[in-house]
Coordinates of C-alpha atoms in Angstrom, one line a residue:
Chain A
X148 CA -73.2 31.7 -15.9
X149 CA -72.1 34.4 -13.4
X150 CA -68.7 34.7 -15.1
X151 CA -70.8 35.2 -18.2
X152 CA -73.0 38.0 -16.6
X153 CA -69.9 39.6 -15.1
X154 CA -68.7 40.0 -18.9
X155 CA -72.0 41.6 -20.1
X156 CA -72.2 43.7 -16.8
X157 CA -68.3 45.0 -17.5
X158 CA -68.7 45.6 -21.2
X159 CA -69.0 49.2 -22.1
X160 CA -68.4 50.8 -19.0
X161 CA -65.3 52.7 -19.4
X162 CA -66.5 55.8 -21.6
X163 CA -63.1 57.5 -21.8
X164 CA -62.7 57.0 -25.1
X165 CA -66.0 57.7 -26.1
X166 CA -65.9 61.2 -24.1
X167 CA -62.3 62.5 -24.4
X168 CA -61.1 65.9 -23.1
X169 CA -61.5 67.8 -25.8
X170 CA -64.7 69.9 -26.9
X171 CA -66.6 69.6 -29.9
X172 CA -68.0 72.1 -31.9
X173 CA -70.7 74.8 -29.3
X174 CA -69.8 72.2 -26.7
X175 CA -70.6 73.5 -23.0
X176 CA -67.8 73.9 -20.7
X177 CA -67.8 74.5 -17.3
X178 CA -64.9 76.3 -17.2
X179 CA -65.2 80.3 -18.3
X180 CA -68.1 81.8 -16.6
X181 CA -70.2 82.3 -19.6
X182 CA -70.6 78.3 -19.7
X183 CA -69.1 78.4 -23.8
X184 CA -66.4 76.5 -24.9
X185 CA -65.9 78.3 -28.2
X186 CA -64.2 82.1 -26.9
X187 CA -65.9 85.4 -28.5
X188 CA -63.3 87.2 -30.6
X189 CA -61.7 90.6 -28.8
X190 CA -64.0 93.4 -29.5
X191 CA -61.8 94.8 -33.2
X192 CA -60.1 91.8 -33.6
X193 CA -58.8 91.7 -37.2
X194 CA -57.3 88.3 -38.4
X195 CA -54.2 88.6 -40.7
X196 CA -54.9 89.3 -44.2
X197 CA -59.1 89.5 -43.0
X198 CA -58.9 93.6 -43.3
X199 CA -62.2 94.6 -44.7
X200 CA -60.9 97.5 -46.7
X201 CA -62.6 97.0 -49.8
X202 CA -65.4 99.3 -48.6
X203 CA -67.6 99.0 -52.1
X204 CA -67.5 95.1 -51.0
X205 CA -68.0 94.9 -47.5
X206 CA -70.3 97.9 -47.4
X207 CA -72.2 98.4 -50.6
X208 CA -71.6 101.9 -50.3
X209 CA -68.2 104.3 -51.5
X210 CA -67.6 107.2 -49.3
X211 CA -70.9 107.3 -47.5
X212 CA -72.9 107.1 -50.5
X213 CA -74.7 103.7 -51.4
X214 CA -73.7 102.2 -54.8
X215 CA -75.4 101.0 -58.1
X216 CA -73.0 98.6 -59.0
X217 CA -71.2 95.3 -58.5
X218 CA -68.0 94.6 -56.9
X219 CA -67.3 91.8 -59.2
X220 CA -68.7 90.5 -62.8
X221 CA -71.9 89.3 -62.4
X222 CA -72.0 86.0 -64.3
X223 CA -74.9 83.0 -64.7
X224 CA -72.9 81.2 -61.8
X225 CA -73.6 83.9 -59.5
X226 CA -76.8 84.6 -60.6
X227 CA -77.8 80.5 -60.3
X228 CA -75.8 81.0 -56.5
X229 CA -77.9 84.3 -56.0
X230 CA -80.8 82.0 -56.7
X231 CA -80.2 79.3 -54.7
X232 CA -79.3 81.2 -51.5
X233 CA -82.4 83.8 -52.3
X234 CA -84.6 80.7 -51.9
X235 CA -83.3 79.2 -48.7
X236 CA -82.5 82.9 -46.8
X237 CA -85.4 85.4 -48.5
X238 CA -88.1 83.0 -50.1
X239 CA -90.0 82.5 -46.5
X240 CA -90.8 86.2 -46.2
X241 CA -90.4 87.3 -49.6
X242 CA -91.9 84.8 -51.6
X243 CA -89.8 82.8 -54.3
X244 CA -90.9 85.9 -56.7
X245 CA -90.1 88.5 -54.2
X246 CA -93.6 89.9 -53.7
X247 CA -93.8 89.6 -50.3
X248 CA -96.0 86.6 -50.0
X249 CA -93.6 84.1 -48.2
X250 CA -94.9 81.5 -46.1
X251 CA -93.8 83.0 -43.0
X252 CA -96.0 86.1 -44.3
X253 CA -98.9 84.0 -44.2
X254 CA -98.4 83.0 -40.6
X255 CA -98.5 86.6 -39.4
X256 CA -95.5 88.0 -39.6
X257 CA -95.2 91.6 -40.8
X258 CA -95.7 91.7 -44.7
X259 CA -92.5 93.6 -46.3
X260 CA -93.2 95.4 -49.6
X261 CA -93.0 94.0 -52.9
X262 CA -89.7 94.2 -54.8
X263 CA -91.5 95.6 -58.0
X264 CA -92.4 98.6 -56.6
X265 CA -91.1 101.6 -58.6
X266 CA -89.1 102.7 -55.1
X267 CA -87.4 99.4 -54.6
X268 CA -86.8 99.2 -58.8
X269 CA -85.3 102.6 -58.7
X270 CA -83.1 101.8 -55.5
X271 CA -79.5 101.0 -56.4
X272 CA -77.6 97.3 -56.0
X273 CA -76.0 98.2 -53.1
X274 CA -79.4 98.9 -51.1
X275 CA -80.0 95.1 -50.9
X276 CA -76.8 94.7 -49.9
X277 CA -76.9 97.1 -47.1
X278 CA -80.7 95.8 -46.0
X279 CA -79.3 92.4 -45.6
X280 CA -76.0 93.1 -44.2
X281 CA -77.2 95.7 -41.5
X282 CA -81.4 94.8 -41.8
X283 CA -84.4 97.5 -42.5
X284 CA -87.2 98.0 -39.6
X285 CA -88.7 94.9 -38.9
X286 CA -86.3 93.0 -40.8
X287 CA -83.1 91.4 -38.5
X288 CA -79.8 91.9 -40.8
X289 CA -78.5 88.5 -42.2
X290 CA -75.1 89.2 -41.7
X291 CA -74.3 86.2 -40.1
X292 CA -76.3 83.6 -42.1
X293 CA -75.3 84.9 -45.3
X294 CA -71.4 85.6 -46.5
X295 CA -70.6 88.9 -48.2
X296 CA -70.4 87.3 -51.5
X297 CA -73.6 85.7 -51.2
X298 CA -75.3 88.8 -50.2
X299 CA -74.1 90.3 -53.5
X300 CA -75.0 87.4 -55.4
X301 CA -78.9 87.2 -53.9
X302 CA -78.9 91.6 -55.0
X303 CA -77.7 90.3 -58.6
X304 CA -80.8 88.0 -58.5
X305 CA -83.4 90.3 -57.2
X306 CA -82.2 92.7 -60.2
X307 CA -83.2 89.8 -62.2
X308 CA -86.5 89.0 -60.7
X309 CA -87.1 92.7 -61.0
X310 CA -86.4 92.3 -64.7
X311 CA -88.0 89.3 -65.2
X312 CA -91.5 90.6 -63.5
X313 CA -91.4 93.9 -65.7
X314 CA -90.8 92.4 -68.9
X315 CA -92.2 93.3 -72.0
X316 CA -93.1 91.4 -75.6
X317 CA -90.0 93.3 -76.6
X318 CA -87.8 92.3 -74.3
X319 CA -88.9 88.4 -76.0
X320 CA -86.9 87.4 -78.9
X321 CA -88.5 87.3 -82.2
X322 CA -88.0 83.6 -82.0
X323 CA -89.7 83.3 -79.0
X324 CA -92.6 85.5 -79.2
X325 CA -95.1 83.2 -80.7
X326 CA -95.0 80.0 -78.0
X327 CA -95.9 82.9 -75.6
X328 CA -99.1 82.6 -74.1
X329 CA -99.5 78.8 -75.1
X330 CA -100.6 76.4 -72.1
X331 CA -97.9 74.5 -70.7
X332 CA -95.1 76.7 -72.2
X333 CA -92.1 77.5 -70.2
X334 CA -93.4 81.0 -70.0
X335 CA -94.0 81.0 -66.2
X336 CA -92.4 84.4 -65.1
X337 CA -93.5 86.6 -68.0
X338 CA -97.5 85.9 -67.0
X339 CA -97.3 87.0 -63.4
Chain B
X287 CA -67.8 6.4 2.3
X288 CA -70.9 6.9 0.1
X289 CA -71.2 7.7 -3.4
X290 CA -70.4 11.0 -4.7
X291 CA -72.8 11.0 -7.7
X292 CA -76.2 10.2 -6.9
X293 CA -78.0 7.8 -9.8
X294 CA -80.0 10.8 -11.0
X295 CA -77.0 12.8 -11.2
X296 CA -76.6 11.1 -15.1
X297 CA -79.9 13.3 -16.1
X298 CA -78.1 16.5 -14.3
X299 CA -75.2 16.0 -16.5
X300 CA -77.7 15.5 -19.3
X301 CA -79.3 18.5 -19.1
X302 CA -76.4 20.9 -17.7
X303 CA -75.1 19.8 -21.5
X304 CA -78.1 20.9 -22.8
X305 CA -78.1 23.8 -20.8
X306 CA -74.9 25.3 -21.8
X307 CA -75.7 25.2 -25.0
X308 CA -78.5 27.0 -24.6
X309 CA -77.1 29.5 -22.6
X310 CA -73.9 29.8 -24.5
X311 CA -76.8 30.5 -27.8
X312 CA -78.9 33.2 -25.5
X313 CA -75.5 34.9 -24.4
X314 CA -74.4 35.0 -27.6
X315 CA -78.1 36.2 -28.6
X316 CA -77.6 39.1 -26.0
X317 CA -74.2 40.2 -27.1
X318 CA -75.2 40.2 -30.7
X319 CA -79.0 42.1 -29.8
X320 CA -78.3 44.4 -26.7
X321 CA -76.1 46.7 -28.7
X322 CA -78.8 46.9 -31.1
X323 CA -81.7 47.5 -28.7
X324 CA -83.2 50.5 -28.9
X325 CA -82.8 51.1 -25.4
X326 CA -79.0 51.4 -25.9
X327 CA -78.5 53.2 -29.2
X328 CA -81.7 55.6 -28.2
X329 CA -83.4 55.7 -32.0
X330 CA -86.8 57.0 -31.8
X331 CA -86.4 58.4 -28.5
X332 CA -86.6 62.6 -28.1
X333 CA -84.5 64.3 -26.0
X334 CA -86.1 67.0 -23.6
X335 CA -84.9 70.0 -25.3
X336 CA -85.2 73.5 -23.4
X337 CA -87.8 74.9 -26.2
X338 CA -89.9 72.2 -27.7
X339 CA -88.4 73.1 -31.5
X340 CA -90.7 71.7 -34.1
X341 CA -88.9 70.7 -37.5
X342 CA -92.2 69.7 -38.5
X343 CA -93.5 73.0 -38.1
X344 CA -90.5 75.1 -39.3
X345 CA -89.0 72.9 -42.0
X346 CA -92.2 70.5 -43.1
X347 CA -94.7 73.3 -42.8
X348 CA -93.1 76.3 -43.8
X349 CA -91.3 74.7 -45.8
X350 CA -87.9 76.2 -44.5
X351 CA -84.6 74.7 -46.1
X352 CA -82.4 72.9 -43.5
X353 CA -79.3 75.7 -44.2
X354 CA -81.6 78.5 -43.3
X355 CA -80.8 77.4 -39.6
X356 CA -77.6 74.6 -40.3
X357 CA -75.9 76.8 -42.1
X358 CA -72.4 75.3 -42.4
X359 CA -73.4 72.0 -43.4
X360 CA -72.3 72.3 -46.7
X361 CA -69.0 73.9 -45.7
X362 CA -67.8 72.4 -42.5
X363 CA -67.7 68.9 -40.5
X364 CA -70.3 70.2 -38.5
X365 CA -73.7 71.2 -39.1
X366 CA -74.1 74.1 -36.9
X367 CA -76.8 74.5 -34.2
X368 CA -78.6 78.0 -35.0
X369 CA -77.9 80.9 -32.6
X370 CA -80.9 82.6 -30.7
X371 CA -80.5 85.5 -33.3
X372 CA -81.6 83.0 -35.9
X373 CA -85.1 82.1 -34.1
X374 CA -85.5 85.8 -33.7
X375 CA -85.6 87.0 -36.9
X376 CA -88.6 85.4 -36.8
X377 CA -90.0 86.0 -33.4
X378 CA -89.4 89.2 -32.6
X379 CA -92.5 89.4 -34.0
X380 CA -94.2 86.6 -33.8
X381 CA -95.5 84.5 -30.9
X382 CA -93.9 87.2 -28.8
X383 CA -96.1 86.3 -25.5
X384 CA -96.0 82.7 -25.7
X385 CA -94.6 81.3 -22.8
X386 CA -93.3 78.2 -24.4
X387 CA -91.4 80.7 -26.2
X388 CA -89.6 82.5 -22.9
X389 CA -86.2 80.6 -23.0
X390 CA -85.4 81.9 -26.0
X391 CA -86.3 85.7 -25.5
X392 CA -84.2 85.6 -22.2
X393 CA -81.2 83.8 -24.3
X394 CA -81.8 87.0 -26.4
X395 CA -82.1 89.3 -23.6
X396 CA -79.4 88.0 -21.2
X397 CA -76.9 87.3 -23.8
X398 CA -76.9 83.5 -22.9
X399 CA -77.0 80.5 -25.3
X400 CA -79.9 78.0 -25.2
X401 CA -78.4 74.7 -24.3
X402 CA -79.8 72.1 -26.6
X403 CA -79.5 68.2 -25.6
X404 CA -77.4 66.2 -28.4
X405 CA -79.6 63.8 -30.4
X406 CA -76.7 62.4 -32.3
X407 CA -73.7 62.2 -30.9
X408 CA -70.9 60.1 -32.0
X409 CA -68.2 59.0 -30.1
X410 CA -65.1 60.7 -29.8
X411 CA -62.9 58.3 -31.5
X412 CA -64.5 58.7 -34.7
X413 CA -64.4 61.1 -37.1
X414 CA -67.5 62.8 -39.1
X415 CA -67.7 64.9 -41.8
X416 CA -70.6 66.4 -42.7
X417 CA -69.6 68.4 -45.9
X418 CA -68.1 65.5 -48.1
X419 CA -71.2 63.6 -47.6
X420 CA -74.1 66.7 -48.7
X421 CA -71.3 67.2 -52.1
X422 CA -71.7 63.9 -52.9
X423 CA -75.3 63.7 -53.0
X424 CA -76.1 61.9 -49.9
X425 CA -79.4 63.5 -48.7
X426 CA -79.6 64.6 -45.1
X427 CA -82.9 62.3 -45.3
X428 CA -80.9 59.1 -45.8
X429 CA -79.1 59.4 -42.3
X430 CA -81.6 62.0 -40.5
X431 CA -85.0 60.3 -41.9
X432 CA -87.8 62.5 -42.3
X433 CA -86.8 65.2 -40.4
X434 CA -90.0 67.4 -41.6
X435 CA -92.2 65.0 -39.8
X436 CA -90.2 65.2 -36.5
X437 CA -92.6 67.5 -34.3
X438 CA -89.5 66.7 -31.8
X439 CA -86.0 65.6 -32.7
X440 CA -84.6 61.9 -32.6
X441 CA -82.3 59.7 -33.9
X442 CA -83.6 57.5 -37.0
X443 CA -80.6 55.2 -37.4
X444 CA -78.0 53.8 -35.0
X445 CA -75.0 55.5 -36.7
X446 CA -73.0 52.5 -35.3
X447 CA -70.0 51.4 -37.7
X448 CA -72.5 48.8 -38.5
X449 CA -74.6 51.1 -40.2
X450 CA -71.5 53.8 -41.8
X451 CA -70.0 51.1 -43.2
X452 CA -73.0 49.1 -44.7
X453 CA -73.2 52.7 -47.6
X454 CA -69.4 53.2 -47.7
X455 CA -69.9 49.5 -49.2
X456 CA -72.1 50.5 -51.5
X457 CA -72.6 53.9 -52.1
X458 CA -74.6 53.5 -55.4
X459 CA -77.6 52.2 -53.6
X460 CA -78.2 55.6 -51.8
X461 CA -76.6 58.7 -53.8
X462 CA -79.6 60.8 -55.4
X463 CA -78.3 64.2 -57.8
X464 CA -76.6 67.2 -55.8
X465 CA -79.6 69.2 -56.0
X466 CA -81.8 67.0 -54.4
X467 CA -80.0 66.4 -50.8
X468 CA -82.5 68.9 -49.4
X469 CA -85.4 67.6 -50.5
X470 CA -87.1 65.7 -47.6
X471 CA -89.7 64.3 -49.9
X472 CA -87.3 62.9 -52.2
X473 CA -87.8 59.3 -53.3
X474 CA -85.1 57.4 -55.1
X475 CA -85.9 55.9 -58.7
X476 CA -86.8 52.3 -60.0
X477 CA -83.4 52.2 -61.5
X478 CA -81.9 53.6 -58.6
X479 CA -78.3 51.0 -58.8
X480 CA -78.1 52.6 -62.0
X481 CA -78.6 56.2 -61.3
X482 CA -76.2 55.6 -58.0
X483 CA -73.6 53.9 -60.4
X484 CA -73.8 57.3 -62.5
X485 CA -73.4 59.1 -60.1
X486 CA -70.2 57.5 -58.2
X487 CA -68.5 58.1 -61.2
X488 CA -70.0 62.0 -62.2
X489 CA -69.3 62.6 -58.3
X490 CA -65.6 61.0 -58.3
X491 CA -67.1 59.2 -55.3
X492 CA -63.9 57.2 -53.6
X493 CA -63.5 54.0 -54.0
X494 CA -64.7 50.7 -51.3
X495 CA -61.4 50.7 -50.5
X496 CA -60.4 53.8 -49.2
X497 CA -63.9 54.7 -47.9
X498 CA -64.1 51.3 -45.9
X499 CA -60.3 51.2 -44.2
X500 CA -60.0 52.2 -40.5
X501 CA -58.5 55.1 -40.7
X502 CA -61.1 57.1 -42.7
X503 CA -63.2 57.2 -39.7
X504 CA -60.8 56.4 -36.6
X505 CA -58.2 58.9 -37.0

């Protein structure tokens, strides 16, 4: 019997393999004085072949002066990744149309203006692009949670939402005009 | 000289038989249940964390989607913890005098990162990979649980080898579609073996084989 306790009282007690000497990802080390493991880049580091010199695509904007256009081809795969990534970064302030009626709205944060306003319909592309990438009064920039391609996809989709809340019975093909305005049609963005 | 063995030493031997069985049978019962407890592998237990973070709150009630705040799940190994930047796009503005709430502002202020306790934390000897599992449709509910009903953080399954090997078996009984492995509320179909067969093929999923051999995970 004691041999047997011995055994259960031994097992597991060396941890060395279970805790090696290496760090895992945001790991604390007490090592550098800041406590991180993970080291801050040199202030103006730039990595080989990371030069951001593509100013219309890093900035939104071409000598100074914001742009109204994209720095690659907006296709549906961009606009379905604009859509996606609008939803999980925008949606709680903005609302999944973009009016401003996100959830985290209705909790009390400050409300942010529609996006079919005339001002924000006139503004060009590169706007939303700079608001996210460098934020706009009570907004923090999400330059961090969001890559640069991203950012210009979620811009491509706001265009769209834009489109989509202004649209007319023109803008309907012929086809389509007559299952408009039926219940239970598909026709969920053209009545709000 | 007198006798060694004593008449009623027949019913010691007797019953130090039976007893070795029984104690070989609660040994082996130990072995085979300690590892399991929850007092060693810590399921349902919540860490004290710096600032009480609700997920319930955050992602079940607002509704916010996981990559909002673990942004590099879909891209990395690991998950990523949120910065304080992240909680203050929120609350510079809100709850701004809450004292439960001071951590973070100094973190923000001082420059400091808030230093969250691990809930899962796998050894060292194995190796995890967070993105290869989200694009192949396993849902972060299926090892997390329901993460949106967690007013604190804690571990819903074991993750012992047990447990990671038990789906690399069969995979089929737990993939769900690609665009569903946020969805906390998900719940998997009647014909699920059948959708989960579907979907090991559509998703290329690899096969028992490779998935279940030692050196996928201890590397």
């Amino acid at each position: 019997m004691c041999v047997a306790f011995a055994l259960v009282a031994v097992t597991a007690c060396r941890q060395d393999m279970q805790d090696q000497p290496r760090y895992k990802p945001l790991a604390a080390s007490d090592f550098f004085k800041d406590g991180a493991s993970a080291r801050p880049l040199v202030a103006d580091t730039v990595a080989r072949g990371q030069a951001r010199l593509d100013s219309l695509l890093y900035t939104g904007k071409v000598d100074g002066v914001v742009v109204d256009q994209f720095p690659f081809p907006v296709t549906q795969a961009v606009l379905d990744r604009g859509q996606e990534r609008f939803d999980i970064f925008c949606s709680p302030c903005h609302g999944p149309l973009g009016d401003g009626d996100g959830m985290v709205v209705r909790r009390g944060f400050r409300r942010p203006p529609s996006y079919h306003i005339d001002r924000l319909r006139d503004a060009p592309v590169g706007h939303f692009f700079d608001v996210m990438t460098n934020g706009f009064g009570a907004m923090q920039d999400y330059r961090a949670q969001v890559p640069v391609r991203d950012r210009w996809a979620i811009a491509a989709y706001i265009r769209a939402l834009q489109l989509s809340q202004h649209a007319t019975m023109a803008d309907v093909p012929p086809a389509g005009r007559a299952t408009l305005g039926r219940p239970a049609s598909s026709g969920q963005e053209s009545q709000r | 000289m007198s006798q060694i063995f004593t008449k009623n030493a027949n019913t010691l031997a007797r019953a130090s038989l039976v007893a070795v069985v029984l104690a070989g049978g609660v040994f082996g019962w130990l072995i085979v249940a300690v590892p399991r407890s929850d007092y060693i592998t810590r399921v349902d237990v919540p860490r004290p964390q710096p600032v009480p973070f609700s997920h319930k709150h955050h992602a079940g009630g607002m509704g916010i989607d996981c990559r909002y705040c673990h942004t590099t799940v879909e891209t990395s190994g690991f998950a990523n913890i949120p910065p304080t930047k992240t909680c203050m796009n929120c609350h510079s503005q809100l709850f701004t005098n809450a004292a439960l709430l001071e951590p973070v502002r100094a973190s923000f202020r001082n420059d400091t990162p808030l230093a969250w306790t691990r809930v899962h934390d796998l050894p060292d000897f194995v190796y995890f990979d967070h993105s290869i599992h989200v694009s192949k449709g396993v849902g972060c509910a299926t090892c997390h649980g329901r993460v949106d009903q967690m007013p604190l953080m804690y571990k819903e399954n074991t993750l012992q080898m047990e447990w990671c090997i038990n789906c690399h078996r069969h995979p089929e009984e737990f993939l769900r579609p690609r665009d569903q492995v946020f969805n906390m509320q998900y719940q998997p179909p009647a014909n699920q073996i059948e959708l989960g067969r579907r979907l090991v093929k559509e998703y290329n999923v690899a096969g028992v084989q490779q998935i279940t051999s030692c050196s996928t995970c201890h590397r």
